[in-house]
Short mmCIF file of C-alpha atoms in Angstrom, two decimals:
data_model
loop_
_atom_site.label_atom_id
_atom_site.label_comp_id
_atom_site.label_asym_id
_atom_site.label_seq_id
_atom_site.Cartn_x
_atom_site.Cartn_y
_atom_site.Cartn_z
CA GLY A 1 108.43 46.93 83.94
CA ALA A 2 105.94 46.43 87.05
CA GLY A 3 107.10 49.76 89.07
CA VAL A 4 108.02 53.23 88.14
CA SER A 5 111.68 53.69 87.15
CA GLN A 6 113.68 56.85 87.03
CA SER A 7 116.84 57.49 84.56
CA PRO A 8 119.45 57.67 85.28
CA SER A 9 119.89 57.19 89.00
CA ASN A 10 122.21 59.47 89.54
CA LYS A 11 123.39 61.98 87.64
CA VAL A 12 126.29 64.66 87.80
CA THR A 13 126.28 67.93 85.82
CA GLU A 14 127.97 70.72 86.03
CA LYS A 15 126.18 74.34 86.62
CA GLY A 16 124.93 75.67 83.81
CA LYS A 17 124.12 73.27 82.27
CA ASP A 18 120.99 71.89 80.87
CA VAL A 19 119.71 68.52 82.65
CA GLU A 20 116.86 66.15 81.76
CA LEU A 21 115.01 64.10 84.05
CA ARG A 22 112.71 61.04 82.88
CA CYS A 23 110.13 58.97 84.73
CA ASP A 24 108.21 55.68 83.31
CA PRO A 25 105.27 55.92 85.12
CA ILE A 26 103.19 51.77 85.59
CA SER A 27 101.63 51.02 82.65
CA GLY A 28 97.61 52.18 83.03
CA HIS A 29 98.04 55.25 85.60
CA THR A 30 96.39 58.02 84.77
CA ALA A 31 98.25 59.94 87.17
CA LEU A 32 102.00 61.39 87.29
CA TYR A 33 103.34 63.75 90.23
CA TRP A 34 107.18 64.45 90.34
CA TYR A 35 108.72 65.77 93.67
CA ARG A 36 111.96 66.59 94.79
CA GLN A 37 113.73 66.00 97.83
CA SER A 38 116.47 67.23 99.58
CA LEU A 39 119.13 66.05 101.98
CA GLY A 40 117.27 64.54 105.17
CA GLN A 41 114.02 66.87 103.94
CA GLY A 42 110.46 66.35 103.20
CA LEU A 43 109.05 66.45 99.56
CA GLU A 44 108.90 69.58 97.74
CA PHE A 45 105.75 69.15 95.63
CA LEU A 46 107.04 70.52 91.84
CA ILE A 47 104.68 69.14 89.25
CA TYR A 48 100.90 66.94 88.95
CA PHE A 49 99.59 65.12 85.72
CA GLN A 50 96.30 64.09 85.97
CA GLY A 51 94.95 62.24 82.19
CA ASN A 52 94.45 64.74 79.32
CA SER A 53 93.55 67.67 82.31
CA ALA A 54 95.97 70.99 82.17
CA PRO A 55 99.21 70.30 85.21
CA ASP A 56 99.24 71.25 88.01
CA LYS A 57 102.40 73.42 87.68
CA SER A 58 102.46 75.57 91.09
CA GLY A 59 105.23 74.17 92.73
CA LEU A 60 107.78 74.28 89.80
CA PRO A 61 110.39 76.12 91.29
CA SER A 62 111.03 78.99 88.97
CA ASP A 63 110.90 79.39 84.83
CA ARG A 64 114.48 76.91 84.34
CA PHE A 65 111.70 73.69 85.88
CA SER A 66 109.51 72.53 83.24
CA ALA A 67 108.31 68.90 82.60
CA GLU A 68 106.17 67.11 80.15
CA ARG A 69 104.34 63.98 79.48
CA THR A 70 103.90 62.81 76.35
CA GLY A 71 100.76 60.44 75.14
CA GLY A 72 99.88 60.09 79.27
CA SER A 73 102.79 57.84 79.56
CA VAL A 74 106.44 58.66 79.71
CA SER A 75 107.73 62.03 81.43
CA THR A 76 110.09 64.18 81.17
CA LEU A 77 111.49 66.83 83.86
CA THR A 78 114.01 69.57 82.49
CA ILE A 79 116.18 72.15 84.34
CA GLN A 80 117.74 74.75 82.68
CA ARG A 81 120.83 76.28 83.80
CA THR A 82 121.39 74.63 86.62
CA GLN A 83 122.56 75.93 89.81
CA GLN A 84 123.32 74.30 93.10
CA GLU A 85 120.67 74.95 94.60
CA ASP A 86 119.11 72.69 92.59
CA SER A 87 121.07 69.25 93.91
CA ALA A 88 117.96 66.71 95.37
CA VAL A 89 116.65 63.47 95.05
CA TYR A 90 113.99 64.10 92.27
CA LEU A 91 110.98 61.46 92.87
CA CYS A 92 108.23 60.92 90.72
CA ALA A 93 105.18 58.81 91.21
CA SER A 94 102.09 57.28 89.58
CA SER A 95 98.47 56.37 90.28
CA PRO A 96 95.50 54.85 88.96
CA GLY A 97 94.03 58.76 89.60
CA ILE A 98 91.38 57.07 92.17
CA MET A 99 90.87 58.73 95.28
CA ASN A 100 91.46 55.78 97.51
CA THR A 101 94.30 54.12 95.72
CA GLU A 102 98.29 54.26 96.83
CA ALA A 103 100.93 56.39 95.23
CA PHE A 104 103.81 54.05 93.25
CA PHE A 105 107.17 55.88 93.79
CA GLY A 106 110.31 55.15 91.28
CA GLN A 107 113.31 54.86 93.21
CA GLY A 108 114.31 58.82 92.32
CA THR A 109 117.45 60.76 90.97
CA ARG A 110 120.30 61.93 92.55
CA LEU A 111 121.01 64.73 90.89
CA THR A 112 124.32 66.82 91.92
CA VAL A 113 124.99 69.83 90.25
CA VAL A 114 128.76 70.90 90.60
CA ALA B 1 94.88 74.41 99.69
CA GLN B 2 95.42 71.13 102.28
CA THR B 3 97.46 71.30 104.42
CA VAL B 4 99.73 68.31 105.92
CA THR B 5 102.01 69.02 109.06
CA GLN B 6 104.31 66.30 110.85
CA SER B 7 105.69 68.67 114.22
CA GLN B 8 107.61 65.85 114.83
CA PRO B 9 111.34 66.32 112.66
CA GLU B 10 112.74 63.42 114.56
CA MET B 11 111.57 60.55 117.24
CA SER B 12 113.45 57.56 118.92
CA VAL B 13 112.00 54.42 120.20
CA GLN B 14 113.88 51.53 121.80
CA GLU B 15 113.71 48.12 119.92
CA ALA B 16 110.29 45.92 121.10
CA GLU B 17 108.63 48.95 122.02
CA THR B 18 105.75 51.84 121.06
CA VAL B 19 105.85 54.49 119.20
CA THR B 20 103.35 56.94 118.17
CA LEU B 21 103.97 59.60 115.69
CA SER B 22 102.06 62.19 114.58
CA CYS B 23 99.94 64.20 111.91
CA THR B 24 97.55 67.11 111.39
CA TYR B 25 96.09 68.15 108.66
CA ASP B 26 93.58 71.50 107.08
CA THR B 27 90.97 70.51 104.65
CA SER B 28 87.52 72.33 104.02
CA GLU B 29 86.24 68.54 102.75
CA SER B 30 84.76 66.07 104.22
CA ASP B 31 85.65 63.06 101.95
CA TYR B 32 89.48 62.33 101.10
CA TYR B 33 92.41 59.63 101.88
CA LEU B 34 95.33 59.52 104.51
CA PHE B 35 98.32 57.27 104.11
CA TRP B 36 101.72 56.78 105.58
CA TYR B 37 104.59 55.92 103.83
CA LYS B 38 107.78 54.69 104.52
CA GLN B 39 110.77 55.80 102.70
CA PRO B 40 113.59 53.59 103.82
CA PRO B 41 117.44 54.44 103.37
CA SER B 42 116.92 52.97 100.31
CA ARG B 43 114.94 56.01 99.24
CA GLN B 44 112.32 53.91 98.11
CA MET B 45 108.86 54.92 99.33
CA ILE B 46 106.37 52.28 100.54
CA LEU B 47 102.66 52.58 101.14
CA VAL B 48 102.25 51.98 104.82
CA ILE B 49 98.87 51.92 105.48
CA ARG B 50 95.90 54.12 104.57
CA GLN B 51 92.19 55.65 106.16
CA GLU B 52 89.21 56.40 104.83
CA ALA B 53 87.97 59.88 105.90
CA TYR B 54 84.18 58.09 105.78
CA LYS B 55 85.02 55.38 107.86
CA GLN B 56 85.19 55.95 111.94
CA GLN B 57 86.67 52.44 112.52
CA ASN B 58 91.01 53.32 112.49
CA ALA B 59 93.21 51.11 109.74
CA THR B 60 95.35 48.71 111.19
CA GLU B 61 97.76 46.59 109.17
CA ASN B 62 99.83 44.11 111.00
CA ARG B 63 102.10 46.35 113.86
CA PHE B 64 100.77 49.14 112.46
CA SER B 65 97.84 51.21 113.17
CA VAL B 66 96.17 54.77 113.28
CA ASN B 67 94.13 57.26 115.64
CA PHE B 68 91.92 59.14 113.29
CA GLN B 69 89.89 62.19 114.42
CA LYS B 70 87.94 63.70 112.36
CA ALA B 71 86.68 66.38 114.40
CA ALA B 72 89.80 67.46 114.93
CA LYS B 73 91.87 66.66 111.71
CA SER B 74 94.39 64.58 113.09
CA PHE B 75 95.82 61.23 112.12
CA SER B 76 98.80 59.76 114.25
CA LEU B 77 100.43 56.38 113.72
CA LYS B 78 101.39 53.80 116.15
CA ILE B 79 104.20 51.73 115.63
CA SER B 80 103.76 48.93 118.23
CA ASP B 81 106.76 46.20 118.97
CA SER B 82 109.18 48.34 116.92
CA GLN B 83 112.10 46.08 115.24
CA LEU B 84 115.45 48.22 113.47
CA GLY B 85 113.76 47.48 109.70
CA ASP B 86 110.75 50.34 110.95
CA ALA B 87 114.00 53.23 110.82
CA ALA B 88 112.73 55.33 108.18
CA MET B 89 111.46 58.50 107.26
CA TYR B 90 108.00 58.46 108.02
CA PHE B 91 105.94 60.35 105.75
CA CYS B 92 102.17 61.10 106.20
CA ALA B 93 99.82 62.35 102.99
CA TYR B 94 96.87 63.39 102.30
CA THR B 95 94.57 63.64 98.76
CA GLY B 96 90.98 64.89 98.00
CA SER B 97 88.92 65.52 95.37
CA ALA B 98 91.46 66.62 93.52
CA ARG B 99 93.11 63.49 93.95
CA GLN B 100 96.98 65.38 93.81
CA LEU B 101 98.60 63.98 97.20
CA THR B 102 100.01 66.86 99.77
CA PHE B 103 102.67 65.09 101.66
CA GLY B 104 103.62 66.80 105.35
CA SER B 105 107.47 67.38 105.82
CA GLY B 106 108.61 63.82 107.76
CA THR B 107 109.73 62.06 110.52
CA GLN B 108 113.13 60.98 110.98
CA LEU B 109 112.54 57.64 113.10
CA THR B 110 114.97 55.64 114.94
CA VAL B 111 115.19 52.29 116.55
CA LEU B 112 117.44 51.63 119.09
CA PRO B 113 118.75 48.08 119.63
#
């Protein structure tokens, strides 16, 4: 595809369940970001992958959150034992990894924990 | 660590008028890039305009222009001839040597008919 693809677009889960959110970046993009956006709020940085470097996990809010990027392409964000405060839109973005280039965003996954 | 501050959570403008959204940032780097992104209700983030720190000339893209004051670490966005379709959340963002995007908290812009 031409853009960043995220799946699912919407996810409703019960409190305590684990969820996996997927991001397919633009082919060839070395940088990949995950952000969390609560209703009407700004972007909360979660994690950043750049090429083969160790990811910057400094934004992950707790050890229930983890992310991986396989083969430098697809990324999965996993939230274990979901809580109601995890409800938000999770946005993924990718870029060529060069400073002056923009990041391209997916449409996001809206996660609702009930 | 770099920080980006948007001090206006909400702004409104009359259709066809001009509005300016504020952004300040903090960095010790001399080479970096600044961006304004727009997020309409569809949630799709769209790049509006970018500015290279080493360029003194302010970037412009049609009705959108910036006022980049490097010494003051200020990067405001001016929207001229505002249109209903400009209504969105606007985010200021910074990227430097770490190549990581840092976003401000956003400004919700309402365009009044």
